[in-house]
Amino acid sequence: MNLKPPTPGKSFIAAVLLASMAAAPAKAGILGDMKVYSPVIETGVLEFEYRGGHSFDSDPAKNGAEAQKFSLGYGVTNWWFVEAYANWARDPGGSTHFDGTEWESIFQLTEPGEHWATFGLLAEYERVQNRRTDSDEIAIGPLIERDVGQTTTAVNLLLTRQIGPAITERGVGLSYRWQTRWRLLPQFQPAIDAFGEVGTIGSFLPLREQEHLLGPAIQGRFNLGSTAGNIQYNIGYLFGLTHESPNGALKLILEYELPL
């Protein structure tokens, strides 16, 4: 496969992250991770994003959990997009609190139509607010996207690792994000989304202890006419497939994209 020629910056970042993964998973809240990333980058676009998730369950221990993220991102080059997040969370029965910050980079490795799919790489670092009982986390993994007819399917596979200060899970964790959407109109594209966390590689959790969510979603993009930029939305309701998962989860993503 002929990928985009790697620059020293891209090679260095990927090498450092992979080396860190080999050295020391954290289980990030699945509610805050219900977004499927595309490897395709829009150069010179400034992005403001809100992302929220809320769980529903008859069990009070799984009902009412929330995750909310606010971010600012920018397409620096035709192969690199960078984004910074401020995260808030609420545990079942608890109150909303500031949960930490997150830095994220997307690297586009191939061009659409160059191969059977378009490939990219996602790298994340999350710094938690509670340094006494929680752990920072790094994540890295491939982004794959393929068009077939009027459908687009995107798959994200992420390796995660806790790096301290309060490590609660050791080893490298594995999670996935998947979406197939129908490109009916730019403003209205129905989809099926799936998200899951399976545990540590080499020692996966029993199926009933894994988290898996599956359900319908709708997304679209609206031009603002005489006002610069676009509004993009994604809303869905996911159903829990295992005992560990909540019965249901609502997700909402709103983005304002401003070309500079």
mmCIF file of C-alpha atoms in Angstrom:
data_model
loop_
_atom_site.group_PDB
_atom_site.id
_atom_site.type_symbol
_atom_site.label_atom_id
_atom_site.label_comp_id
_atom_site.label_asym_id
_atom_site.label_seq_id
_atom_site.Cartn_x
_atom_site.Cartn_y
_atom_site.Cartn_z
ATOM 1 C CA MET A 1 0.000 0.000 0.000
ATOM 2 C CA ASN A 2 1.388 3.404 -0.973
ATOM 3 C CA LEU A 3 0.628 5.728 1.901
ATOM 4 C CA LYS A 4 1.233 9.464 1.908
ATOM 5 C CA PRO A 5 4.986 9.976 2.255
ATOM 6 C CA PRO A 6 5.517 10.372 6.015
ATOM 7 C CA THR A 7 7.137 13.554 7.220
ATOM 8 C CA PRO A 8 9.571 13.526 10.152
ATOM 9 C CA GLY A 9 6.863 15.084 12.343
ATOM 10 C CA LYS A 10 4.315 12.354 11.626
ATOM 11 C CA SER A 11 6.808 9.535 12.038
ATOM 12 C CA PHE A 12 8.123 10.940 15.316
ATOM 13 C CA ILE A 13 4.659 11.384 16.858
ATOM 14 C CA ALA A 14 3.522 7.882 15.880
ATOM 15 C CA ALA A 15 6.753 6.308 17.157
ATOM 16 C CA VAL A 16 6.561 8.076 20.529
ATOM 17 C CA LEU A 17 2.933 7.100 21.079
ATOM 18 C CA LEU A 18 3.482 3.482 20.114
ATOM 19 C CA ALA A 19 6.475 3.250 22.427
ATOM 20 C CA SER A 20 4.393 4.667 25.288
ATOM 21 C CA MET A 21 1.670 2.096 24.681
ATOM 22 C CA ALA A 22 4.184 -0.704 24.919
ATOM 23 C CA ALA A 23 5.492 0.621 28.224
ATOM 24 C CA ALA A 24 2.230 0.869 30.553
ATOM 25 C CA PRO A 25 -5.764 0.719 29.745
ATOM 26 C CA ALA A 26 -7.687 3.124 31.095
ATOM 27 C CA LYS A 27 -11.320 2.770 30.718
ATOM 28 C CA ALA A 28 -12.605 6.078 29.425
ATOM 29 C CA GLY A 29 -16.328 6.576 29.888
ATOM 30 C CA ILE A 30 -18.019 5.191 26.810
ATOM 31 C CA LEU A 31 -20.612 7.984 26.936
ATOM 32 C CA GLY A 32 -17.958 10.564 26.117
ATOM 33 C CA ASP A 33 -16.529 8.490 23.281
ATOM 34 C CA MET A 34 -19.638 8.035 21.145
ATOM 35 C CA LYS A 35 -18.181 9.661 18.055
ATOM 36 C CA VAL A 36 -16.919 7.902 14.931
ATOM 37 C CA TYR A 37 -14.026 9.760 13.318
ATOM 38 C CA SER A 38 -13.371 10.165 9.596
ATOM 39 C CA PRO A 39 -9.734 10.088 8.432
ATOM 40 C CA VAL A 40 -10.459 12.862 5.907
ATOM 41 C CA ILE A 41 -9.166 16.289 6.995
ATOM 42 C CA GLU A 42 -10.440 19.696 5.856
ATOM 43 C CA THR A 43 -7.437 22.011 5.758
ATOM 44 C CA GLY A 44 -7.806 25.472 7.248
ATOM 45 C CA VAL A 45 -11.145 24.792 8.959
ATOM 46 C CA LEU A 46 -11.686 25.948 12.544
ATOM 47 C CA GLU A 47 -14.111 23.689 14.432
ATOM 48 C CA PHE A 48 -16.115 24.284 17.612
ATOM 49 C CA GLU A 49 -17.741 21.133 18.992
ATOM 50 C CA TYR A 50 -20.145 20.117 21.714
ATOM 51 C CA ARG A 51 -20.485 16.390 22.474
ATOM 52 C CA GLY A 52 -22.828 14.907 25.052
ATOM 53 C CA GLY A 53 -23.995 11.489 26.211
ATOM 54 C CA HIS A 54 -26.602 10.370 28.774
ATOM 55 C CA SER A 55 -27.400 6.849 30.020
ATOM 56 C CA PHE A 56 -30.814 5.339 30.799
ATOM 57 C CA ASP A 57 -31.307 2.203 32.885
ATOM 58 C CA SER A 58 -33.658 0.752 35.506
ATOM 59 C CA ASP A 59 -30.578 0.069 37.656
ATOM 60 C CA PRO A 60 -29.686 3.259 39.607
ATOM 61 C CA ALA A 61 -26.010 2.288 39.367
ATOM 62 C CA LYS A 62 -26.132 2.742 35.572
ATOM 63 C CA ASN A 63 -28.878 5.362 35.153
ATOM 64 C CA GLY A 64 -28.265 9.073 34.688
ATOM 65 C CA ALA A 65 -24.550 9.027 33.934
ATOM 66 C CA GLU A 66 -23.447 11.893 31.711
ATOM 67 C CA ALA A 67 -20.419 13.007 29.736
ATOM 68 C CA GLN A 68 -20.048 16.407 28.083
ATOM 69 C CA LYS A 69 -17.152 17.718 26.018
ATOM 70 C CA PHE A 70 -16.431 21.147 24.557
ATOM 71 C CA SER A 71 -13.638 21.440 22.028
ATOM 72 C CA LEU A 72 -11.751 23.670 19.629
ATOM 73 C CA GLY A 73 -9.994 22.125 16.628
ATOM 74 C CA TYR A 74 -8.171 23.184 13.484
ATOM 75 C CA GLY A 75 -7.059 21.561 10.219
ATOM 76 C CA VAL A 76 -3.399 22.584 10.328
ATOM 77 C CA THR A 77 -2.336 20.862 7.085
ATOM 78 C CA ASN A 78 -3.848 18.463 4.564
ATOM 79 C CA TRP A 79 -2.662 15.568 6.759
ATOM 80 C CA TRP A 80 -2.942 16.890 10.360
ATOM 81 C CA PHE A 81 -5.941 18.021 12.435
ATOM 82 C CA VAL A 82 -5.493 18.986 16.099
ATOM 83 C CA GLU A 83 -8.170 19.472 18.783
ATOM 84 C CA ALA A 84 -8.316 20.345 22.488
ATOM 85 C CA TYR A 85 -11.186 19.380 24.829
ATOM 86 C CA ALA A 86 -12.562 20.398 28.213
ATOM 87 C CA ASN A 87 -14.528 17.498 29.733
ATOM 88 C CA TRP A 88 -17.341 17.366 32.284
ATOM 89 C CA ALA A 89 -18.955 14.204 33.698
ATOM 90 C CA ARG A 90 -21.628 13.016 36.092
ATOM 91 C CA ASP A 91 -21.750 9.625 37.763
ATOM 92 C CA PRO A 92 -25.133 7.957 38.441
ATOM 93 C CA GLY A 93 -26.654 9.699 41.440
ATOM 94 C CA GLY A 94 -23.866 12.279 41.534
ATOM 95 C CA SER A 95 -23.386 15.860 40.405
ATOM 96 C CA THR A 96 -21.752 17.261 37.295
ATOM 97 C CA HIS A 97 -18.044 17.982 37.757
ATOM 98 C CA PHE A 98 -15.062 19.035 35.678
ATOM 99 C CA ASP A 99 -13.391 15.796 34.608
ATOM 100 C CA GLY A 100 -10.227 16.873 32.816
ATOM 101 C CA THR A 101 -8.713 17.978 29.525
ATOM 102 C CA GLU A 102 -7.896 16.115 26.354
ATOM 103 C CA TRP A 103 -5.634 16.669 23.346
ATOM 104 C CA GLU A 104 -6.259 14.913 20.077
ATOM 105 C CA SER A 105 -4.583 14.634 16.662
ATOM 106 C CA ILE A 106 -5.851 13.054 13.449
ATOM 107 C CA PHE A 107 -3.353 12.151 10.734
ATOM 108 C CA GLN A 108 -4.665 11.478 7.229
ATOM 109 C CA LEU A 109 -2.474 8.826 5.610
ATOM 110 C CA THR A 110 -4.113 8.284 2.205
ATOM 111 C CA GLU A 111 -6.349 10.198 -0.175
ATOM 112 C CA PRO A 112 -9.995 9.225 -0.853
ATOM 113 C CA GLY A 113 -10.092 6.920 -3.888
ATOM 114 C CA GLU A 114 -6.379 6.136 -3.713
ATOM 115 C CA HIS A 115 -6.974 2.657 -2.241
ATOM 116 C CA TRP A 116 -9.938 0.413 -1.416
ATOM 117 C CA ALA A 117 -10.483 2.598 1.680
ATOM 118 C CA THR A 118 -9.184 5.860 3.119
ATOM 119 C CA PHE A 119 -6.821 5.459 6.078
ATOM 120 C CA GLY A 120 -5.844 7.685 8.982
ATOM 121 C CA LEU A 121 -4.506 7.589 12.529
ATOM 122 C CA LEU A 122 -6.043 8.963 15.721
ATOM 123 C CA ALA A 123 -3.887 9.824 18.752
ATOM 124 C CA GLU A 124 -5.290 11.085 22.085
ATOM 125 C CA TYR A 125 -3.990 12.113 25.476
ATOM 126 C CA GLU A 126 -6.408 12.693 28.370
ATOM 127 C CA ARG A 127 -5.343 14.393 31.605
ATOM 128 C CA VAL A 128 -7.784 13.730 34.431
ATOM 129 C CA GLN A 129 -8.738 16.327 37.016
ATOM 130 C CA ASN A 130 -8.855 13.935 39.988
ATOM 131 C CA ARG A 131 -5.190 13.031 40.417
ATOM 132 C CA ARG A 132 -5.750 10.936 43.575
ATOM 133 C CA THR A 133 -8.121 8.245 42.309
ATOM 134 C CA ASP A 134 -7.981 8.482 38.506
ATOM 135 C CA SER A 135 -5.374 8.030 35.782
ATOM 136 C CA ASP A 136 -4.332 9.860 32.652
ATOM 137 C CA GLU A 137 -4.765 7.890 29.447
ATOM 138 C CA ILE A 138 -3.242 7.694 25.991
ATOM 139 C CA ALA A 139 -4.977 6.151 22.991
ATOM 140 C CA ILE A 140 -3.913 5.437 19.431
ATOM 141 C CA GLY A 141 -5.451 3.544 16.539
ATOM 142 C CA PRO A 142 -6.377 3.399 12.862
ATOM 143 C CA LEU A 143 -9.262 5.215 11.182
ATOM 144 C CA ILE A 144 -10.719 3.425 8.168
ATOM 145 C CA GLU A 145 -13.442 4.742 5.851
ATOM 146 C CA ARG A 146 -14.947 3.197 2.706
ATOM 147 C CA ASP A 147 -17.715 4.272 0.322
ATOM 148 C CA VAL A 148 -19.931 1.645 -1.301
ATOM 149 C CA GLY A 149 -22.732 3.023 -3.449
ATOM 150 C CA GLN A 150 -24.662 5.561 -1.383
ATOM 151 C CA THR A 151 -23.227 4.308 1.912
ATOM 152 C CA THR A 152 -20.125 5.297 3.870
ATOM 153 C CA THR A 153 -18.732 2.988 6.543
ATOM 154 C CA ALA A 154 -16.166 4.216 9.068
ATOM 155 C CA VAL A 155 -14.354 2.060 11.632
ATOM 156 C CA ASN A 156 -12.097 3.272 14.467
ATOM 157 C CA LEU A 157 -10.020 0.777 16.473
ATOM 158 C CA LEU A 158 -8.291 2.232 19.533
ATOM 159 C CA LEU A 159 -5.606 0.887 21.844
ATOM 160 C CA THR A 160 -5.685 2.575 25.274
ATOM 161 C CA ARG A 161 -3.291 2.667 28.201
ATOM 162 C CA GLN A 162 -3.344 4.226 31.661
ATOM 163 C CA ILE A 163 -0.167 6.135 32.515
ATOM 164 C CA GLY A 164 -0.860 7.341 36.079
ATOM 165 C CA PRO A 165 -0.935 8.716 38.639
ATOM 166 C CA ALA A 166 -3.569 6.284 39.982
ATOM 167 C CA ILE A 167 -3.446 3.316 37.616
ATOM 168 C CA THR A 168 -6.437 1.010 38.107
ATOM 169 C CA GLU A 169 -6.102 -1.187 34.998
ATOM 170 C CA ARG A 170 -2.825 -2.440 33.563
ATOM 171 C CA GLY A 171 -2.141 -3.602 30.054
ATOM 172 C CA VAL A 172 -3.444 -2.308 26.736
ATOM 173 C CA GLY A 173 -7.199 -1.971 26.301
ATOM 174 C CA LEU A 174 -9.145 -2.278 23.060
ATOM 175 C CA SER A 175 -12.219 -0.312 22.014
ATOM 176 C CA TYR A 176 -14.046 0.192 18.723
ATOM 177 C CA ARG A 177 -16.337 2.704 17.035
ATOM 178 C CA TRP A 178 -18.319 1.883 13.893
ATOM 179 C CA GLN A 179 -20.814 3.704 11.683
ATOM 180 C CA THR A 180 -22.555 2.996 8.389
ATOM 181 C CA ARG A 181 -24.509 5.949 7.009
ATOM 182 C CA TRP A 182 -26.659 6.490 3.950
ATOM 183 C CA ARG A 183 -25.851 9.684 2.045
ATOM 184 C CA LEU A 184 -29.425 10.587 1.141
ATOM 185 C CA LEU A 185 -28.970 14.359 1.448
ATOM 186 C CA PRO A 186 -26.169 16.514 2.881
ATOM 187 C CA GLN A 187 -28.669 17.677 5.534
ATOM 188 C CA PHE A 188 -30.082 14.240 6.392
ATOM 189 C CA GLN A 189 -28.089 11.010 6.541
ATOM 190 C CA PRO A 190 -29.494 8.098 8.596
ATOM 191 C CA ALA A 191 -26.929 5.783 10.138
ATOM 192 C CA ILE A 192 -26.304 2.775 12.340
ATOM 193 C CA ASP A 193 -23.687 3.330 15.065
ATOM 194 C CA ALA A 194 -21.896 0.887 17.347
ATOM 195 C CA PHE A 195 -19.452 1.442 20.211
ATOM 196 C CA GLY A 196 -17.732 -0.987 22.514
ATOM 197 C CA GLU A 197 -14.943 -1.689 24.992
ATOM 198 C CA VAL A 198 -13.774 -5.294 25.300
ATOM 199 C CA GLY A 199 -11.089 -5.076 27.972
ATOM 200 C CA THR A 200 -7.361 -5.734 28.008
ATOM 201 C CA ILE A 201 -5.673 -7.369 25.037
ATOM 202 C CA GLY A 202 -4.689 -10.913 25.960
ATOM 203 C CA SER A 203 -7.252 -10.968 28.757
ATOM 204 C CA PHE A 204 -10.582 -9.792 27.383
ATOM 205 C CA LEU A 205 -13.410 -9.415 29.861
ATOM 206 C CA PRO A 206 -16.249 -11.965 29.822
ATOM 207 C CA LEU A 207 -18.879 -10.813 27.326
ATOM 208 C CA ARG A 208 -21.399 -9.843 30.016
ATOM 209 C CA GLU A 209 -18.774 -7.516 31.573
ATOM 210 C CA GLN A 210 -17.937 -5.779 28.281
ATOM 211 C CA GLU A 211 -19.754 -2.627 27.154
ATOM 212 C CA HIS A 212 -21.421 -2.678 23.723
ATOM 213 C CA LEU A 213 -23.932 -0.155 22.364
ATOM 214 C CA LEU A 214 -25.766 -0.306 19.012
ATOM 215 C CA GLY A 215 -28.477 1.866 17.539
ATOM 216 C CA PRO A 216 -29.778 4.364 14.963
ATOM 217 C CA ALA A 217 -28.426 7.847 14.397
ATOM 218 C CA ILE A 218 -29.006 10.801 12.083
ATOM 219 C CA GLN A 219 -26.435 13.317 10.940
ATOM 220 C CA GLY A 220 -26.235 16.181 8.483
ATOM 221 C CA ARG A 221 -24.642 19.484 7.563
ATOM 222 C CA PHE A 222 -26.307 22.828 6.914
ATOM 223 C CA ASN A 223 -24.849 25.811 5.096
ATOM 224 C CA LEU A 224 -25.551 29.072 6.917
ATOM 225 C CA GLY A 225 -26.134 31.064 3.754
ATOM 226 C CA SER A 226 -24.725 34.587 4.032
ATOM 227 C CA THR A 227 -23.119 33.671 7.371
ATOM 228 C CA ALA A 228 -19.715 32.033 7.050
ATOM 229 C CA GLY A 229 -19.368 28.399 8.045
ATOM 230 C CA ASN A 230 -21.507 25.282 8.448
ATOM 231 C CA ILE A 231 -23.453 23.605 11.230
ATOM 232 C CA GLN A 232 -23.105 19.824 11.541
ATOM 233 C CA TYR A 233 -25.203 17.638 13.821
ATOM 234 C CA ASN A 234 -25.244 13.986 14.893
ATOM 235 C CA ILE A 235 -27.893 12.561 17.200
ATOM 236 C CA GLY A 236 -28.590 8.948 18.071
ATOM 237 C CA TYR A 237 -30.021 6.526 20.585
ATOM 238 C CA LEU A 238 -27.989 3.412 21.311
ATOM 239 C CA PHE A 239 -29.215 0.199 22.968
ATOM 240 C CA GLY A 240 -27.088 -1.749 25.417
ATOM 241 C CA LEU A 241 -26.224 -5.268 24.286
ATOM 242 C CA THR A 242 -24.618 -6.646 27.450
ATOM 243 C CA HIS A 243 -25.249 -6.751 31.192
ATOM 244 C CA GLU A 244 -22.534 -4.158 31.846
ATOM 245 C CA SER A 245 -23.966 -1.694 29.317
ATOM 246 C CA PRO A 246 -26.781 0.714 30.177
ATOM 247 C CA ASN A 247 -30.156 -0.187 28.661
ATOM 248 C CA GLY A 248 -29.935 2.904 26.493
ATOM 249 C CA ALA A 249 -27.754 5.923 25.771
ATOM 250 C CA LEU A 250 -28.557 9.196 24.035
ATOM 251 C CA LYS A 251 -25.791 11.001 22.158
ATOM 252 C CA LEU A 252 -25.661 14.483 20.637
ATOM 253 C CA ILE A 253 -22.836 16.120 18.688
ATOM 254 C CA LEU A 254 -23.029 19.710 17.378
ATOM 255 C CA GLU A 255 -20.226 21.301 15.374
ATOM 256 C CA TYR A 256 -19.703 24.736 13.905
ATOM 257 C CA GLU A 257 -17.112 24.698 11.101
ATOM 258 C CA LEU A 258 -15.525 27.945 9.966
ATOM 259 C CA PRO A 259 -13.140 27.990 6.981
ATOM 260 C CA LEU A 260 -10.291 30.436 7.529
#
